[in-house]
PDB file of C-alpha atoms and ligand atoms in Angstrom:
ATOM      1  CA  UNK A   1      54.447  97.420  -9.290  1.00 49.00           C
ATOM      2  CA  UNK A   2      55.293  94.184  -7.523  1.00 52.00           C
ATOM      3  CA  UNK A   3      56.979  91.149  -9.142  1.00 55.00           C
ATOM      4  CA  UNK A   4      55.040  88.051 -10.305  1.00 56.00           C
ATOM      5  CA  UNK A   5      54.121  85.868  -7.351  1.00 52.00           C
ATOM      6  CA  UNK A   6      55.994  82.544  -7.192  1.00 50.00           C
ATOM      7  CA  UNK A   7      54.100  79.320  -6.611  1.00 45.00           C
ATOM      8  CA  UNK A   8      54.736  77.370  -3.394  1.00 46.00           C
ATOM      9  CA  UNK A   9      55.357  73.612  -3.716  1.00 44.00           C
ATOM     10  CA  UNK A  10      52.087  71.766  -3.988  1.00 45.00           C
ATOM     11  CA  UNK A  11      50.003  74.902  -4.122  1.00 67.00           C
ATOM     12  CA  UNK A  12      49.067  77.513  -6.652  1.00 86.00           C
ATOM     13  CA  UNK A  13      48.229  81.146  -6.092  1.00 95.00           C
ATOM     14  CA  UNK A  14      44.593  81.873  -5.318  1.00 97.00           C
ATOM     15  CA  UNK A  15      42.725  83.941  -7.897  1.00 98.00           C
ATOM     16  CA  UNK A  16      39.347  85.644  -7.956  1.00 98.00           C
ATOM     17  CA  UNK A  17      37.789  82.865 -10.138  1.00 98.00           C
ATOM     18  CA  UNK A  18      39.203  80.132  -7.833  1.00 97.00           C
ATOM     19  CA  UNK A  19      37.899  82.003  -4.809  1.00 98.00           C
ATOM     20  CA  UNK A  20      34.450  82.251  -6.423  1.00 98.00           C
ATOM     21  CA  UNK A  21      34.512  78.559  -7.339  1.00 97.00           C
ATOM     22  CA  UNK A  22      34.707  77.708  -3.632  1.00 96.00           C
ATOM     23  CA  UNK A  23      31.143  78.967  -3.147  1.00 97.00           C
ATOM     24  CA  UNK A  24      29.034  76.317  -1.470  1.00 90.00           C
ATOM     25  CA  UNK A  25      31.917  73.857  -1.004  1.00 93.00           C
ATOM     26  CA  UNK A  26      32.198  71.721   2.113  1.00 94.00           C
ATOM     27  CA  UNK A  27      35.688  73.169   2.694  1.00 97.00           C
ATOM     28  CA  UNK A  28      35.079  76.710   3.902  1.00 98.00           C
ATOM     29  CA  UNK A  29      37.024  79.739   2.683  1.00 98.00           C
ATOM     30  CA  UNK A  30      39.493  81.237   5.161  1.00 98.00           C
ATOM     31  CA  UNK A  31      40.440  84.899   5.430  1.00 98.00           C
ATOM     32  CA  UNK A  32      42.505  86.905   7.917  1.00 98.00           C
ATOM     33  CA  UNK A  33      43.556  90.523   8.026  1.00 98.00           C
ATOM     34  CA  UNK A  34      47.244  91.466   7.768  1.00 99.00           C
ATOM     35  CA  UNK A  35      49.063  94.752   7.535  1.00 98.00           C
ATOM     36  CA  UNK A  36      52.755  93.799   7.390  1.00 98.00           C
ATOM     37  CA  UNK A  37      55.287  91.261   6.087  1.00 98.00           C
ATOM     38  CA  UNK A  38      55.634  89.207   9.269  1.00 98.00           C
ATOM     39  CA  UNK A  39      52.001  88.304   9.689  1.00 98.00           C
ATOM     40  CA  UNK A  40      51.226  88.118   5.957  1.00 98.00           C
ATOM     41  CA  UNK A  41      54.030  85.515   5.570  1.00 98.00           C
ATOM     42  CA  UNK A  42      52.832  83.487   8.559  1.00 98.00           C
ATOM     43  CA  UNK A  43      49.225  83.382   7.326  1.00 98.00           C
ATOM     44  CA  UNK A  44      50.342  82.598   3.781  1.00 98.00           C
ATOM     45  CA  UNK A  45      52.581  79.749   5.009  1.00 98.00           C
ATOM     46  CA  UNK A  46      49.660  78.399   7.046  1.00 98.00           C
ATOM     47  CA  UNK A  47      47.644  78.270   3.813  1.00 97.00           C
ATOM     48  CA  UNK A  48      45.034  80.987   4.309  1.00 98.00           C
ATOM     49  CA  UNK A  49      42.934  81.478   1.155  1.00 98.00           C
ATOM     50  CA  UNK A  50      42.741  85.245   1.349  1.00 98.00           C
ATOM     51  CA  UNK A  51      44.428  88.086   3.199  1.00 98.00           C
ATOM     52  CA  UNK A  52      42.460  91.247   3.745  1.00 99.00           C
ATOM     53  CA  UNK A  53      44.447  94.426   4.221  1.00 99.00           C
ATOM     54  CA  UNK A  54      41.612  95.831   6.275  1.00 98.00           C
ATOM     55  CA  UNK A  55      41.131  99.444   7.199  1.00 98.00           C
ATOM     56  CA  UNK A  56      40.896  97.961  10.701  1.00 98.00           C
ATOM     57  CA  UNK A  57      44.578  98.905  10.601  1.00 97.00           C
ATOM     58  CA  UNK A  58      43.390 102.330  11.799  1.00 98.00           C
ATOM     59  CA  UNK A  59      42.311 100.730  15.071  1.00 96.00           C
ATOM     60  CA  UNK A  60      44.669  97.787  15.663  1.00 97.00           C
ATOM     61  CA  UNK A  61      47.885  99.252  14.185  1.00 98.00           C
ATOM     62  CA  UNK A  62      47.389 103.009  14.492  1.00 98.00           C
ATOM     63  CA  UNK A  63      45.467 102.940  17.785  1.00 96.00           C
ATOM     64  CA  UNK A  64      42.592 105.133  16.594  1.00 96.00           C
ATOM     65  CA  UNK A  65      39.026 104.702  17.836  1.00 94.00           C
ATOM     66  CA  UNK A  66      37.456 104.146  14.399  1.00 95.00           C
ATOM     67  CA  UNK A  67      38.570 103.180  10.879  1.00 97.00           C
ATOM     68  CA  UNK A  68      37.484 106.513   9.452  1.00 97.00           C
ATOM     69  CA  UNK A  69      40.800 108.442   9.561  1.00 97.00           C
ATOM     70  CA  UNK A  70      42.670 105.833   7.458  1.00 98.00           C
ATOM     71  CA  UNK A  71      43.898 107.305   4.169  1.00 98.00           C
ATOM     72  CA  UNK A  72      44.204 105.868   0.681  1.00 98.00           C
ATOM     73  CA  UNK A  73      47.992 106.296   0.782  1.00 98.00           C
ATOM     74  CA  UNK A  74      48.161 104.314   4.042  1.00 98.00           C
ATOM     75  CA  UNK A  75      46.118 101.474   2.521  1.00 98.00           C
ATOM     76  CA  UNK A  76      48.413 101.434  -0.506  1.00 98.00           C
ATOM     77  CA  UNK A  77      51.521 101.448   1.711  1.00 98.00           C
ATOM     78  CA  UNK A  78      50.337  98.446   3.749  1.00 98.00           C
ATOM     79  CA  UNK A  79      48.784  96.719   0.727  1.00 98.00           C
ATOM     80  CA  UNK A  80      52.056  96.709  -1.194  1.00 98.00           C
ATOM     81  CA  UNK A  81      53.920  95.252   1.811  1.00 98.00           C
ATOM     82  CA  UNK A  82      51.371  92.447   2.226  1.00 98.00           C
ATOM     83  CA  UNK A  83      51.279  91.581  -1.489  1.00 98.00           C
ATOM     84  CA  UNK A  84      55.083  91.168  -1.511  1.00 98.00           C
ATOM     85  CA  UNK A  85      54.884  88.754   1.430  1.00 98.00           C
ATOM     86  CA  UNK A  86      51.875  86.698   0.320  1.00 98.00           C
ATOM     87  CA  UNK A  87      52.967  84.133  -2.245  1.00 97.00           C
ATOM     88  CA  UNK A  88      49.670  82.260  -2.514  1.00 98.00           C
ATOM     89  CA  UNK A  89      46.781  83.994  -0.770  1.00 98.00           C
ATOM     90  CA  UNK A  90      44.358  86.280  -2.581  1.00 98.00           C
ATOM     91  CA  UNK A  91      45.154  89.767  -1.295  1.00 98.00           C
ATOM     92  CA  UNK A  92      42.211  92.152  -1.014  1.00 98.00           C
ATOM     93  CA  UNK A  93      42.711  95.782   0.036  1.00 99.00           C
ATOM     94  CA  UNK A  94      40.014  97.838   1.752  1.00 98.00           C
ATOM     95  CA  UNK A  95      38.983 101.113   0.137  1.00 98.00           C
ATOM     96  CA  UNK A  96      39.130 103.600   3.030  1.00 98.00           C
ATOM     97  CA  UNK A  97      36.427 106.029   4.103  1.00 98.00           C
ATOM     98  CA  UNK A  98      35.720 108.716   1.490  1.00 98.00           C
ATOM     99  CA  UNK A  99      37.828 107.072  -1.216  1.00 98.00           C
ATOM    100  CA  UNK A 100      34.711 105.800  -3.067  1.00 98.00           C
ATOM    101  CA  UNK A 101      31.638 107.496  -1.587  1.00 98.00           C
ATOM    102  CA  UNK A 102      31.821 110.669  -3.698  1.00 98.00           C
ATOM    103  CA  UNK A 103      31.169 109.119  -7.119  1.00 98.00           C
ATOM    104  CA  UNK A 104      31.678 105.917  -9.124  1.00 98.00           C
ATOM    105  CA  UNK A 105      34.402 107.746 -11.059  1.00 98.00           C
ATOM    106  CA  UNK A 106      36.265 108.573  -7.842  1.00 98.00           C
ATOM    107  CA  UNK A 107      35.957 104.905  -6.851  1.00 98.00           C
ATOM    108  CA  UNK A 108      37.315 103.643 -10.192  1.00 98.00           C
ATOM    109  CA  UNK A 109      40.287 106.010  -9.996  1.00 98.00           C
ATOM    110  CA  UNK A 110      41.133 105.067  -6.416  1.00 98.00           C
ATOM    111  CA  UNK A 111      40.565 101.308  -6.835  1.00 99.00           C
ATOM    112  CA  UNK A 112      42.753 101.512  -9.944  1.00 98.00           C
ATOM    113  CA  UNK A 113      45.496 103.151  -7.876  1.00 98.00           C
ATOM    114  CA  UNK A 114      45.214 100.446  -5.225  1.00 98.00           C
ATOM    115  CA  UNK A 115      45.499  97.558  -7.687  1.00 98.00           C
ATOM    116  CA  UNK A 116      48.215  99.247  -9.748  1.00 98.00           C
ATOM    117  CA  UNK A 117      50.411 100.374  -6.852  1.00 98.00           C
ATOM    118  CA  UNK A 118      50.023  97.344  -4.565  1.00 98.00           C
ATOM    119  CA  UNK A 119      49.620  94.445  -6.992  1.00 98.00           C
ATOM    120  CA  UNK A 120      46.616  93.231  -4.947  1.00 98.00           C
ATOM    121  CA  UNK A 121      43.947  91.091  -6.610  1.00 98.00           C
ATOM    122  CA  UNK A 122      40.888  93.009  -5.486  1.00 98.00           C
ATOM    123  CA  UNK A 123      39.419  95.785  -3.392  1.00 99.00           C
ATOM    124  CA  UNK A 124      36.656  95.769  -0.797  1.00 98.00           C
ATOM    125  CA  UNK A 125      34.189  98.545  -0.049  1.00 98.00           C
ATOM    126  CA  UNK A 126      31.391  98.907   2.479  1.00 98.00           C
ATOM    127  CA  UNK A 127      27.793  98.964   1.297  1.00 98.00           C
ATOM    128  CA  UNK A 128      25.215  97.072  -0.715  1.00 98.00           C
ATOM    129  CA  UNK A 129      22.315  98.843  -2.402  1.00 98.00           C
ATOM    130  CA  UNK A 130      23.832 102.266  -1.601  1.00 97.00           C
ATOM    131  CA  UNK A 131      27.028 101.366  -3.449  1.00 98.00           C
ATOM    132  CA  UNK A 132      25.471  99.309  -6.286  1.00 98.00           C
ATOM    133  CA  UNK A 133      26.273 101.896  -8.951  1.00 98.00           C
ATOM    134  CA  UNK A 134      29.871 102.102  -7.738  1.00 98.00           C
ATOM    135  CA  UNK A 135      30.276  98.319  -7.623  1.00 98.00           C
ATOM    136  CA  UNK A 136      28.914  98.194 -11.202  1.00 98.00           C
ATOM    137  CA  UNK A 137      31.436 100.817 -12.355  1.00 98.00           C
ATOM    138  CA  UNK A 138      34.347  98.945 -10.718  1.00 98.00           C
ATOM    139  CA  UNK A 139      33.280  95.608 -12.211  1.00 98.00           C
ATOM    140  CA  UNK A 140      32.874  97.229 -15.643  1.00 98.00           C
ATOM    141  CA  UNK A 141      36.462  98.481 -15.380  1.00 98.00           C
ATOM    142  CA  UNK A 142      37.613  94.900 -14.542  1.00 98.00           C
ATOM    143  CA  UNK A 143      38.486  95.901 -10.970  1.00 98.00           C
ATOM    144  CA  UNK A 144      37.387  92.931  -8.812  1.00 98.00           C
ATOM    145  CA  UNK A 145      35.377  94.196  -5.867  1.00 98.00           C
ATOM    146  CA  UNK A 146      34.092  92.572  -2.690  1.00 99.00           C
ATOM    147  CA  UNK A 147      31.150  94.160  -0.872  1.00 98.00           C
ATOM    148  CA  UNK A 148      30.681  94.423   2.916  1.00 98.00           C
ATOM    149  CA  UNK A 149      27.242  94.665   4.516  1.00 98.00           C
ATOM    150  CA  UNK A 150      25.686  94.472   7.969  1.00 97.00           C
ATOM    151  CA  UNK A 151      27.807  96.335  10.509  1.00 96.00           C
ATOM    152  CA  UNK A 152      29.822  98.747   8.370  1.00 96.00           C
ATOM    153  CA  UNK A 153      32.573 100.313  10.514  1.00 95.00           C
ATOM    154  CA  UNK A 154      32.918 103.332   8.185  1.00 95.00           C
ATOM    155  CA  UNK A 155      29.241 104.140   8.938  1.00 94.00           C
ATOM    156  CA  UNK A 156      29.660 103.817  12.710  1.00 92.00           C
ATOM    157  CA  UNK A 157      28.333 107.334  13.273  1.00 89.00           C
ATOM    158  CA  UNK A 158      25.110 106.486  11.438  1.00 88.00           C
ATOM    159  CA  UNK A 159      24.738 102.928  12.779  1.00 86.00           C
ATOM    160  CA  UNK A 160      25.326 104.038  16.372  1.00 81.00           C
ATOM    161  CA  UNK A 161      28.174 101.782  17.576  1.00 83.00           C
ATOM    162  CA  UNK A 162      30.799  99.330  16.373  1.00 84.00           C
ATOM    163  CA  UNK A 163      29.292  96.284  18.053  1.00 84.00           C
ATOM    164  CA  UNK A 164      25.660  96.686  17.050  1.00 89.00           C
ATOM    165  CA  UNK A 165      24.213  93.536  15.479  1.00 92.00           C
ATOM    166  CA  UNK A 166      22.300  94.520  12.314  1.00 93.00           C
ATOM    167  CA  UNK A 167      18.921  92.747  12.332  1.00 95.00           C
ATOM    168  CA  UNK A 168      16.838  94.314   9.551  1.00 96.00           C
ATOM    169  CA  UNK A 169      16.389  91.253   7.342  1.00 98.00           C
ATOM    170  CA  UNK A 170      14.733  93.091   4.429  1.00 98.00           C
ATOM    171  CA  UNK A 171      17.563  95.636   4.221  1.00 97.00           C
ATOM    172  CA  UNK A 172      20.275  92.985   4.549  1.00 98.00           C
ATOM    173  CA  UNK A 173      18.778  90.759   1.836  1.00 98.00           C
ATOM    174  CA  UNK A 174      18.324  93.722  -0.547  1.00 98.00           C
ATOM    175  CA  UNK A 175      21.895  94.899   0.139  1.00 98.00           C
ATOM    176  CA  UNK A 176      23.326  91.449  -0.549  1.00 98.00           C
ATOM    177  CA  UNK A 177      21.328  90.956  -3.727  1.00 98.00           C
ATOM    178  CA  UNK A 178      22.126  94.455  -5.013  1.00 98.00           C
ATOM    179  CA  UNK A 179      25.873  93.886  -4.470  1.00 98.00           C
ATOM    180  CA  UNK A 180      25.755  90.573  -6.306  1.00 98.00           C
ATOM    181  CA  UNK A 181      23.676  91.955  -9.192  1.00 98.00           C
ATOM    182  CA  UNK A 182      26.100  94.879  -9.548  1.00 98.00           C
ATOM    183  CA  UNK A 183      29.058  92.510  -9.989  1.00 98.00           C
ATOM    184  CA  UNK A 184      30.692  91.982  -6.587  1.00 98.00           C
ATOM    185  CA  UNK A 185      32.689  88.714  -6.577  1.00 98.00           C
ATOM    186  CA  UNK A 186      32.124  88.115  -2.874  1.00 98.00           C
ATOM    187  CA  UNK A 187      30.584  89.729   0.158  1.00 98.00           C
ATOM    188  CA  UNK A 188      31.523  90.187   3.815  1.00 98.00           C
ATOM    189  CA  UNK A 189      28.639  89.815   6.262  1.00 98.00           C
ATOM    190  CA  UNK A 190      29.519  91.548   9.527  1.00 97.00           C
ATOM    191  CA  UNK A 191      27.581  91.209  12.773  1.00 97.00           C
ATOM    192  CA  UNK A 192      24.288  89.854  11.531  1.00 97.00           C
ATOM    193  CA  UNK A 193      22.108  87.088  12.988  1.00 98.00           C
ATOM    194  CA  UNK A 194      23.073  83.583  11.945  1.00 98.00           C
ATOM    195  CA  UNK A 195      19.709  82.827  10.295  1.00 98.00           C
ATOM    196  CA  UNK A 196      19.873  85.881   8.031  1.00 98.00           C
ATOM    197  CA  UNK A 197      23.481  85.075   7.043  1.00 98.00           C
ATOM    198  CA  UNK A 198      22.403  81.510   6.204  1.00 98.00           C
ATOM    199  CA  UNK A 199      19.577  82.809   4.015  1.00 98.00           C
ATOM    200  CA  UNK A 200      21.868  85.257   2.193  1.00 98.00           C
ATOM    201  CA  UNK A 201      24.449  82.511   1.678  1.00 98.00           C
ATOM    202  CA  UNK A 202      21.775  80.225   0.209  1.00 98.00           C
ATOM    203  CA  UNK A 203      20.253  82.846  -2.058  1.00 98.00           C
ATOM    204  CA  UNK A 204      23.497  84.325  -3.446  1.00 98.00           C
ATOM    205  CA  UNK A 205      25.742  82.697  -6.042  1.00 98.00           C
ATOM    206  CA  UNK A 206      28.856  84.548  -4.784  1.00 98.00           C
ATOM    207  CA  UNK A 207      30.799  83.522  -1.639  1.00 98.00           C
ATOM    208  CA  UNK A 208      29.766  85.038   1.675  1.00 98.00           C
ATOM    209  CA  UNK A 209      32.495  85.641   4.255  1.00 98.00           C
ATOM    210  CA  UNK A 210      31.211  86.052   7.797  1.00 98.00           C
ATOM    211  CA  UNK A 211      32.505  87.911  10.820  1.00 98.00           C
ATOM    212  CA  UNK A 212      30.032  87.595  13.666  1.00 98.00           C
ATOM    213  CA  UNK A 213      27.540  86.099  11.196  1.00 98.00           C
ATOM    214  CA  UNK A 214      27.513  82.450  12.311  1.00 98.00           C
ATOM    215  CA  UNK A 215      28.785  79.211  10.804  1.00 98.00           C
ATOM    216  CA  UNK A 216      26.667  78.962   7.650  1.00 98.00           C
ATOM    217  CA  UNK A 217      28.626  81.457   5.518  1.00 98.00           C
ATOM    218  CA  UNK A 218      30.912  80.155   2.740  1.00 98.00           C
ATOM    219  CA  UNK A 219      33.931  81.395   4.725  1.00 98.00           C
ATOM    220  CA  UNK A 220      35.079  83.274   7.795  1.00 98.00           C
ATOM    221  CA  UNK A 221      37.286  86.292   8.455  1.00 98.00           C
ATOM    222  CA  UNK A 222      38.713  87.635  11.716  1.00 98.00           C
ATOM    223  CA  UNK A 223      40.909  90.607  12.465  1.00 98.00           C
ATOM    224  CA  UNK A 224      44.222  88.804  13.013  1.00 98.00           C
ATOM    225  CA  UNK A 225      45.336  90.931  15.978  1.00 98.00           C
ATOM    226  CA  UNK A 226      42.106  89.917  17.763  1.00 98.00           C
ATOM    227  CA  UNK A 227      42.359  86.241  16.722  1.00 98.00           C
ATOM    228  CA  UNK A 228      45.947  86.055  18.015  1.00 98.00           C
ATOM    229  CA  UNK A 229      45.173  87.858  21.270  1.00 98.00           C
ATOM    230  CA  UNK A 230      47.387  90.859  20.538  1.00 97.00           C
ATOM    231  CA  UNK A 231      44.619  93.359  21.196  1.00 95.00           C
ATOM    232  CA  UNK A 232      43.217  93.857  24.681  1.00 89.00           C
ATOM    233  CA  UNK A 233      39.818  94.823  26.012  1.00 87.00           C
ATOM    234  CA  UNK A 234      37.786  93.831  22.937  1.00 88.00           C
ATOM    235  CA  UNK A 235      35.688  90.718  23.521  1.00 91.00           C
ATOM    236  CA  UNK A 236      32.572  90.579  21.369  1.00 94.00           C
ATOM    237  CA  UNK A 237      30.609  87.303  21.500  1.00 94.00           C
ATOM    238  CA  UNK A 238      31.777  86.200  18.048  1.00 96.00           C
ATOM    239  CA  UNK A 239      35.506  86.553  18.727  1.00 97.00           C
ATOM    240  CA  UNK A 240      37.531  83.436  19.503  1.00 98.00           C
ATOM    241  CA  UNK A 241      41.122  84.127  20.532  1.00 97.00           C
ATOM    242  CA  UNK A 242      43.383  81.314  19.341  1.00 98.00           C
ATOM    243  CA  UNK A 243      46.438  82.572  21.265  1.00 98.00           C
ATOM    244  CA  UNK A 244      47.410  85.138  23.855  1.00 97.00           C
ATOM    245  CA  UNK A 245      50.306  86.811  22.068  1.00 98.00           C
ATOM    246  CA  UNK A 246      49.927  89.919  24.197  1.00 98.00           C
ATOM    247  CA  UNK A 247      50.893  87.893  27.278  1.00 98.00           C
ATOM    248  CA  UNK A 248      53.684  86.077  25.397  1.00 98.00           C
ATOM    249  CA  UNK A 249      55.192  89.400  24.232  1.00 98.00           C
ATOM    250  CA  UNK A 250      54.771  91.003  27.649  1.00 98.00           C
ATOM    251  CA  UNK A 251      56.478  88.080  29.428  1.00 98.00           C
ATOM    252  CA  UNK A 252      59.376  88.014  26.920  1.00 98.00           C
ATOM    253  CA  UNK A 253      59.854  91.783  27.182  1.00 98.00           C
ATOM    254  CA  UNK A 254      59.781  91.704  30.983  1.00 98.00           C
ATOM    255  CA  UNK A 255      62.415  88.932  31.025  1.00 98.00           C
ATOM    256  CA  UNK A 256      64.647  90.838  28.550  1.00 98.00           C
ATOM    257  CA  UNK A 257      64.462  94.025  30.636  1.00 98.00           C
ATOM    258  CA  UNK A 258      65.318  92.103  33.798  1.00 98.00           C
ATOM    259  CA  UNK A 259      68.265  90.256  32.198  1.00 98.00           C
ATOM    260  CA  UNK A 260      69.739  93.480  30.762  1.00 98.00           C
ATOM    261  CA  UNK A 261      69.308  95.326  34.062  1.00 98.00           C
ATOM    262  CA  UNK A 262      70.983  92.498  35.987  1.00 98.00           C
ATOM    263  CA  UNK A 263      73.833  92.010  33.484  1.00 98.00           C
ATOM    264  CA  UNK A 264      72.723  88.481  32.506  1.00 98.00           C
ATOM    265  CA  UNK A 265      72.279  89.442  28.849  1.00 98.00           C
ATOM    266  CA  UNK A 266      74.349  89.337  26.716  1.00 98.00           C
ATOM    267  CA  UNK A 267      76.101  86.245  28.123  1.00 97.00           C
ATOM    268  CA  UNK A 268      79.067  84.384  26.591  1.00 97.00           C
ATOM    269  CA  UNK A 269      76.836  82.562  24.097  1.00 97.00           C
ATOM    270  CA  UNK A 270      75.594  85.869  22.694  1.00 98.00           C
ATOM    271  CA  UNK A 271      78.970  87.689  22.634  1.00 98.00           C
ATOM    272  CA  UNK A 272      81.755  87.718  19.982  1.00 97.00           C
ATOM    273  CA  UNK A 273      85.294  86.748  21.114  1.00 94.00           C
TER     274      UNK A 273
HETATM  275  O1  KIV B 301      38.802  96.237   8.084  1.00 73.59           O
HETATM  276  C1  KIV B 301      38.640  95.031   8.353  1.00 73.59           C
HETATM  277  O2  KIV B 301      39.465  94.384   8.994  1.00 73.59           O
HETATM  278  C2  KIV B 301      37.417  94.395   7.882  1.00 73.59           C
HETATM  279  C3  KIV B 301      37.085  93.051   8.452  1.00 73.59           C
HETATM  280  C4  KIV B 301      36.550  93.185   9.810  1.00 73.59           C
HETATM  281  C5  KIV B 301      36.152  92.298   7.568  1.00 73.59           C
HETATM  282  O3  KIV B 301      36.693  94.957   7.113  1.00 73.59           O
END
């Protein structure tokens, strides 16, 4: 178990009730994914409200083509690292594929392991109406749970592609309402038309966090490696890259290789007498 999280000057750690209280506020909720100490500390220092240890780690960290191979032990490993680094942000850990789909009891056991072994505040699972019974069981066991509807990467084989905008308004509204009624404290809306996300946000009393769901959600999340321009070749319409860290790292590495090869590094300044 991790140690109690110290408070930064002028701030206090985010909690599930504080997160929920930001529903409908002018100041939008901010969320980014992180998988390690370096990025979790940077995002926490910048003041992000919530860090999601997403199972997107399967794609951006492990280089796999979907999130489906990610294991519960891998989520716990990365979750614990992020919780230790995040002094203020609300850390939420994704429940990976097949760690909750079998039964509500399986979900309670695995969510319990995640919270106990990482010290995270909450878990997230994919599904609305389909997972209502499971969300209810988690909430009844006092395990805070966030739902995730619209494009659900763990259901990519059924939905027919990672980048497919989900447009069935009736299904999306029923999924959102079922997740809220079952006790989810928040909900991610992924790749859905702006108008439907706005309607869900208006009709729900829990915060909605959008990714490719337009500006009317209560908050926004991006996969940090995409937002920072570390990943290449992925440019959906919704993604804004705020930096090009791939180029920065490539240029620095190229310069280092050249300086070592040519005997310019280490120079006197970087050598002990
Ligand atoms: O796994 C993840 O990073 C996510 C976000 C895209 C919301 O679920």
